[in-house]
Amino acid sequence: HGALATSIFSSIFANTLPGGGSIYLKSSFKFIKLILLNTSVTYSVKVIDKVEAKKRVVFETIATIDNMLCITGTAELYIPSE
């Protein structure tokens, strides 16, 4: 259920960080540990690079279960001017 689990990152980017108006350009994931249905998963994102000339931000994406790494990856978003 890894692909289903990674869909949560899209929700995080659209609703929380950076929020509305951003465009999810690309992502890359490495699936390390199995995620079963009805399992509590903790998601985190962290800015790892900014390309101001292109208005893009690269995030590290992580999903864990009980502090055990399940999914790791990156996501690149376009952040339009306000």
Tab-separated table of N, CA, C and O in Angstrom:
chain	number	residue	atom	x	y	z
A	1	HIS	N	0.810	-1.194	0.000
A	1	HIS	CA	0.000	0.000	0.000
A	1	HIS	C	0.856	1.261	0.000
A	1	HIS	O	0.426	2.312	0.444
A	2	GLY	N	2.076	1.126	-0.511
A	2	GLY	CA	2.999	2.249	-0.520
A	2	GLY	C	2.521	3.423	-1.348
A	2	GLY	O	2.624	4.571	-0.928
A	3	ALA	N	1.994	3.144	-2.553
A	3	ALA	CA	1.528	4.242	-3.407
A	3	ALA	C	0.374	4.990	-2.752
A	3	ALA	O	0.295	6.216	-2.825
A	4	LEU	N	-0.506	4.269	-2.107
A	4	LEU	CA	-1.610	4.910	-1.385
A	4	LEU	C	-1.055	5.774	-0.254
A	4	LEU	O	-1.498	6.902	-0.049
A	5	ALA	N	-0.065	5.269	0.444
A	5	ALA	CA	0.531	6.015	1.557
A	5	ALA	C	1.201	7.297	1.070
A	5	ALA	O	1.131	8.335	1.741
A	6	THR	N	1.839	7.258	-0.100
A	6	THR	CA	2.516	8.464	-0.587
A	6	THR	C	1.542	9.548	-1.035
A	6	THR	O	1.920	10.718	-1.106
A	7	SER	N	0.300	9.188	-1.296
A	7	SER	CA	-0.679	10.199	-1.713
A	7	SER	C	-0.942	11.222	-0.606
A	7	SER	O	-1.397	12.331	-0.881
A	8	ILE	N	-0.648	10.876	0.619
A	8	ILE	CA	-0.830	11.804	1.748
A	8	ILE	C	0.081	13.026	1.587
A	8	ILE	O	-0.276	14.133	1.985
A	9	PHE	N	1.252	12.829	0.991
A	9	PHE	CA	2.160	13.969	0.812
A	9	PHE	C	1.511	15.054	-0.048
A	9	PHE	O	1.674	16.241	0.223
A	10	SER	N	0.774	14.671	-1.064
A	10	SER	CA	0.068	15.650	-1.898
A	10	SER	C	-0.897	16.474	-1.061
A	10	SER	O	-0.996	17.696	-1.225
A	11	SER	N	-1.594	15.831	-0.159
A	11	SER	CA	-2.518	16.534	0.731
A	11	SER	C	-1.779	17.494	1.660
A	11	SER	O	-2.230	18.616	1.897
A	12	ILE	N	-0.644	17.061	2.179
A	12	ILE	CA	0.159	17.928	3.053
A	12	ILE	C	0.585	19.183	2.294
A	12	ILE	O	0.448	20.307	2.788
A	13	PHE	N	1.073	18.997	1.058
A	13	PHE	CA	1.537	20.150	0.281
A	13	PHE	C	0.388	21.077	-0.109
A	13	PHE	O	0.538	22.290	-0.116
A	14	ALA	N	-0.751	20.535	-0.421
A	14	ALA	CA	-1.884	21.359	-0.845
A	14	ALA	C	-2.540	22.106	0.304
A	14	ALA	O	-3.014	23.225	0.135
A	15	ASN	N	-2.555	21.506	1.491
A	15	ASN	CA	-3.315	22.068	2.606
A	15	ASN	C	-2.481	22.699	3.716
A	15	ASN	O	-3.000	23.510	4.475
A	16	THR	N	-1.221	22.322	3.832
A	16	THR	CA	-0.438	22.769	4.973
A	16	THR	C	0.821	23.520	4.559
A	16	THR	O	0.990	24.683	4.877
A	17	LEU	N	1.711	22.835	3.907
A	17	LEU	CA	3.020	23.398	3.568
A	17	LEU	C	3.349	23.066	2.129
A	17	LEU	O	3.484	21.886	1.823
A	18	PRO	N	3.439	23.946	1.232
A	18	PRO	CA	3.328	25.394	1.353
A	18	PRO	C	1.901	25.908	1.252
A	18	PRO	O	1.657	27.076	1.496
A	19	GLY	N	0.950	25.033	0.867
A	19	GLY	CA	-0.449	25.443	0.844
A	19	GLY	C	-0.977	25.694	-0.555
A	19	GLY	O	-0.341	25.380	-1.558
A	20	GLY	N	-2.181	26.276	-0.604
A	20	GLY	CA	-2.881	26.518	-1.858
A	20	GLY	C	-2.081	27.325	-2.860
A	20	GLY	O	-1.324	28.214	-2.491
A	21	GLY	N	-2.246	26.982	-4.134
A	21	GLY	CA	-1.560	27.684	-5.211
A	21	GLY	C	-0.273	27.027	-5.644
A	21	GLY	O	0.228	27.284	-6.740
A	22	SER	N	0.287	26.170	-4.802
A	22	SER	CA	1.513	25.479	-5.185
A	22	SER	C	1.186	24.360	-6.180
A	22	SER	O	0.074	23.853	-6.215
A	23	ILE	N	2.170	24.018	-6.994
A	23	ILE	CA	1.985	22.971	-7.998
A	23	ILE	C	3.015	21.877	-7.746
A	23	ILE	O	4.222	22.129	-7.717
A	24	TYR	N	2.517	20.669	-7.559
A	24	TYR	CA	3.362	19.492	-7.296
A	24	TYR	C	3.964	19.054	-8.624
A	24	TYR	O	3.282	18.518	-9.484
A	25	LEU	N	5.267	19.272	-8.820
A	25	LEU	CA	5.910	19.002	-10.106
A	25	LEU	C	6.406	17.568	-10.253
A	25	LEU	O	6.219	16.945	-11.291
A	26	LYS	N	7.097	17.068	-9.229
A	26	LYS	CA	7.615	15.702	-9.326
A	26	LYS	C	7.957	15.167	-7.945
A	26	LYS	O	8.125	15.923	-6.993
A	27	SER	N	8.047	13.844	-7.881
A	27	SER	CA	8.421	13.197	-6.627
A	27	SER	C	9.160	11.907	-6.919
A	27	SER	O	9.049	11.333	-8.000
A	28	SER	N	9.907	11.472	-5.935
A	28	SER	CA	10.653	10.225	-6.014
A	28	SER	C	10.578	9.575	-4.639
A	28	SER	O	10.795	10.245	-3.625
A	29	PHE	N	10.254	8.293	-4.601
A	29	PHE	CA	10.113	7.601	-3.322
A	29	PHE	C	10.886	6.293	-3.310
A	29	PHE	O	11.007	5.622	-4.335
A	30	LYS	N	11.387	5.938	-2.133
A	30	LYS	CA	11.997	4.635	-1.896
A	30	LYS	C	11.164	3.964	-0.809
A	30	LYS	O	10.993	4.521	0.287
A	31	PHE	N	10.642	2.785	-1.115
A	31	PHE	CA	9.796	2.047	-0.174
A	31	PHE	C	10.673	1.066	0.599
A	31	PHE	O	11.233	0.143	0.027
A	32	ILE	N	10.761	1.288	1.904
A	32	ILE	CA	11.692	0.535	2.738
A	32	ILE	C	10.996	-0.543	3.557
A	32	ILE	O	11.507	-1.648	3.698
A	33	LYS	N	9.837	-0.216	4.091
A	33	LYS	CA	9.110	-1.142	4.969
A	33	LYS	C	7.649	-1.171	4.546
A	33	LYS	O	7.080	-0.151	4.174
A	34	LEU	N	7.055	-2.331	4.620
A	34	LEU	CA	5.657	-2.529	4.255
A	34	LEU	C	4.727	-1.710	5.149
A	34	LEU	O	4.923	-1.634	6.367
A	35	ILE	N	3.718	-1.086	4.539
A	35	ILE	CA	2.686	-0.376	5.292
A	35	ILE	C	1.364	-1.096	5.048
A	35	ILE	O	0.885	-1.162	3.918
A	36	LEU	N	0.814	-1.665	6.095
A	36	LEU	CA	-0.452	-2.387	5.998
A	36	LEU	C	-1.626	-1.440	6.226
A	36	LEU	O	-1.474	-0.380	6.841
A	37	LEU	N	-2.782	-1.824	5.731
A	37	LEU	CA	-3.993	-1.035	5.971
A	37	LEU	C	-4.268	-0.927	7.466
A	37	LEU	O	-3.904	-1.812	8.241
A	38	ASN	N	-4.919	0.160	7.861
A	38	ASN	CA	-5.292	0.422	9.260
A	38	ASN	C	-4.091	0.524	10.192
A	38	ASN	O	-4.182	0.207	11.371
A	39	THR	N	-2.962	0.997	9.645
A	39	THR	CA	-1.757	1.223	10.442
A	39	THR	C	-1.569	2.725	10.603
A	39	THR	O	-1.738	3.485	9.650
A	40	SER	N	-1.207	3.168	11.789
A	40	SER	CA	-0.962	4.578	12.040
A	40	SER	C	0.420	4.956	11.503
A	40	SER	O	1.431	4.381	11.910
A	41	VAL	N	0.440	5.922	10.578
A	41	VAL	CA	1.674	6.342	9.925
A	41	VAL	C	1.919	7.820	10.251
A	41	VAL	O	0.993	8.627	10.232
A	42	THR	N	3.158	8.168	10.548
A	42	THR	CA	3.547	9.548	10.792
A	42	THR	C	4.272	10.074	9.556
A	42	THR	O	5.199	9.425	9.063
A	43	TYR	N	3.829	11.233	9.070
A	43	TYR	CA	4.404	11.840	7.873
A	43	TYR	C	5.138	13.110	8.249
A	43	TYR	O	4.685	13.864	9.106
A	44	SER	N	6.280	13.348	7.577
A	44	SER	CA	6.988	14.607	7.791
A	44	SER	C	7.593	15.073	6.471
A	44	SER	O	7.952	14.264	5.610
A	45	VAL	N	7.662	16.394	6.324
A	45	VAL	CA	8.300	17.008	5.161
A	45	VAL	C	9.242	18.092	5.663
A	45	VAL	O	8.984	18.728	6.687
A	46	LYS	N	10.357	18.247	4.955
A	46	LYS	CA	11.353	19.236	5.355
A	46	LYS	C	11.933	19.866	4.094
A	46	LYS	O	12.270	19.154	3.140
A	47	VAL	N	12.059	21.187	4.086
A	47	VAL	CA	12.678	21.890	2.957
A	47	VAL	C	14.160	21.533	2.931
A	47	VAL	O	14.854	21.679	3.941
A	48	ILE	N	14.637	21.064	1.754
A	48	ILE	CA	16.061	20.747	1.626
A	48	ILE	C	16.758	21.601	0.563
A	48	ILE	O	17.980	21.636	0.518
A	49	ASP	N	15.963	22.280	-0.287
A	49	ASP	CA	16.565	23.146	-1.300
A	49	ASP	C	15.533	24.146	-1.815
A	49	ASP	O	14.346	23.827	-1.875
A	50	LYS	N	16.014	25.335	-2.159
A	50	LYS	CA	15.170	26.355	-2.779
A	50	LYS	C	15.859	26.824	-4.047
A	50	LYS	O	17.054	27.094	-4.034
A	51	VAL	N	15.094	26.899	-5.141
A	51	VAL	CA	15.602	27.424	-6.407
A	51	VAL	C	14.779	28.681	-6.689
A	51	VAL	O	13.755	28.634	-7.362
A	52	GLU	N	15.221	29.787	-6.113
A	52	GLU	CA	14.439	31.021	-6.166
A	52	GLU	C	14.213	31.521	-7.589
A	52	GLU	O	13.137	32.033	-7.898
A	53	ALA	N	15.185	31.356	-8.480
A	53	ALA	CA	15.035	31.828	-9.859
A	53	ALA	C	13.885	31.124	-10.576
A	53	ALA	O	13.227	31.715	-11.420
A	54	LYS	N	13.623	29.869	-10.220
A	54	LYS	CA	12.537	29.102	-10.842
A	54	LYS	C	11.314	28.984	-9.942
A	54	LYS	O	10.350	28.304	-10.285
A	55	LYS	N	11.366	29.626	-8.760
A	55	LYS	CA	10.271	29.591	-7.785
A	55	LYS	C	9.918	28.154	-7.393
A	55	LYS	O	8.758	27.768	-7.323
A	56	ARG	N	10.955	27.368	-7.127
A	56	ARG	CA	10.748	25.964	-6.776
A	56	ARG	C	11.365	25.658	-5.422
A	56	ARG	O	12.360	26.254	-5.023
A	57	VAL	N	10.737	24.708	-4.742
A	57	VAL	CA	11.228	24.237	-3.447
A	57	VAL	C	11.273	22.717	-3.497
A	57	VAL	O	10.345	22.077	-3.984
A	58	VAL	N	12.370	22.150	-2.989
A	58	VAL	CA	12.513	20.702	-2.917
A	58	VAL	C	12.381	20.292	-1.456
A	58	VAL	O	13.005	20.880	-0.568
A	59	PHE	N	11.543	19.291	-1.216
A	59	PHE	CA	11.277	18.790	0.128
A	59	PHE	C	11.784	17.362	0.283
A	59	PHE	O	11.700	16.571	-0.661
A	60	GLU	N	12.249	17.043	1.475
A	60	GLU	CA	12.475	15.652	1.852
A	60	GLU	C	11.137	15.143	2.382
A	60	GLU	O	10.464	15.847	3.140
A	61	THR	N	10.744	13.949	1.979
A	61	THR	CA	9.482	13.361	2.436
A	61	THR	C	9.784	12.059	3.170
A	61	THR	O	10.566	11.234	2.695
A	62	ILE	N	9.157	11.902	4.343
A	62	ILE	CA	9.411	10.719	5.172
A	62	ILE	C	8.095	10.214	5.761
A	62	ILE	O	7.266	11.011	6.219
A	63	ALA	N	7.936	8.902	5.751
A	63	ALA	CA	6.805	8.250	6.416
A	63	ALA	C	7.375	7.190	7.360
A	63	ALA	O	8.238	6.399	6.955
A	64	THR	N	6.892	7.194	8.602
A	64	THR	CA	7.381	6.237	9.594
A	64	THR	C	6.217	5.564	10.316
A	64	THR	O	5.121	6.115	10.404
A	65	ILE	N	6.505	4.397	10.841
A	65	ILE	CA	5.588	3.690	11.742
A	65	ILE	C	6.393	3.365	12.991
A	65	ILE	O	7.430	2.688	12.910
A	66	ASP	N	5.939	3.855	14.138
A	66	ASP	CA	6.655	3.637	15.410
A	66	ASP	C	8.140	3.969	15.281
A	66	ASP	O	9.009	3.207	15.702
A	67	ASN	N	8.434	5.124	14.684
A	67	ASN	CA	9.803	5.620	14.482
A	67	ASN	C	10.651	4.748	13.558
A	67	ASN	O	11.870	4.892	13.519
A	68	MET	N	10.029	3.820	12.836
A	68	MET	CA	10.748	2.996	11.862
A	68	MET	C	10.468	3.557	10.463
A	68	MET	O	9.309	3.732	10.082
A	69	LEU	N	11.531	3.843	9.727
A	69	LEU	CA	11.404	4.431	8.402
A	69	LEU	C	10.719	3.457	7.444
A	69	LEU	O	11.126	2.299	7.310
A	70	CYS	N	9.665	3.926	6.780
A	70	CYS	CA	8.922	3.115	5.809
A	70	CYS	C	9.086	3.639	4.386
A	70	CYS	O	9.241	2.868	3.449
A	71	ILE	N	8.999	4.955	4.239
A	71	ILE	CA	9.125	5.590	2.930
A	71	ILE	C	10.008	6.821	3.083
A	71	ILE	O	9.843	7.596	4.023
A	72	THR	N	10.924	6.996	2.155
A	72	THR	CA	11.740	8.199	2.107
A	72	THR	C	11.793	8.677	0.666
A	72	THR	O	11.672	7.880	-0.260
A	73	GLY	N	11.933	9.980	0.489
A	73	GLY	CA	11.976	10.488	-0.876
A	73	GLY	C	12.103	11.993	-0.922
A	73	GLY	O	12.427	12.641	0.071
A	74	THR	N	11.823	12.519	-2.117
A	74	THR	CA	11.849	13.960	-2.323
A	74	THR	C	10.643	14.375	-3.168
A	74	THR	O	10.066	13.564	-3.883
A	75	ALA	N	10.300	15.634	-3.052
A	75	ALA	CA	9.215	16.211	-3.854
A	75	ALA	C	9.622	17.624	-4.238
A	75	ALA	O	10.207	18.353	-3.432
A	76	GLU	N	9.315	18.001	-5.475
A	76	GLU	CA	9.621	19.344	-5.955
A	76	GLU	C	8.319	20.058	-6.280
A	76	GLU	O	7.469	19.512	-6.987
A	77	LEU	N	8.176	21.266	-5.749
A	77	LEU	CA	6.966	22.052	-5.956
A	77	LEU	C	7.299	23.426	-6.527
A	77	LEU	O	8.331	24.008	-6.192
A	78	TYR	N	6.394	23.904	-7.368
A	78	TYR	CA	6.466	25.276	-7.870
A	78	TYR	C	5.641	26.141	-6.938
A	78	TYR	O	4.499	25.811	-6.624
A	79	ILE	N	6.220	27.233	-6.477
A	79	ILE	CA	5.539	28.144	-5.555
A	79	ILE	C	5.339	29.478	-6.278
A	79	ILE	O	6.287	30.235	-6.457
A	80	PRO	N	4.113	29.785	-6.713
A	80	PRO	CA	3.897	31.031	-7.454
A	80	PRO	C	4.082	32.253	-6.557
A	80	PRO	O	3.964	32.177	-5.336
A	81	SER	N	4.349	33.374	-7.185
A	81	SER	CA	4.488	34.635	-6.434
A	81	SER	C	3.137	35.026	-5.856
A	81	SER	O	2.095	34.753	-6.431
A	82	GLU	N	3.201	35.693	-4.726
A	82	GLU	CA	1.953	36.140	-4.096
A	82	GLU	C	1.494	37.433	-4.676
A	82	GLU	O	2.200	38.197	-5.214
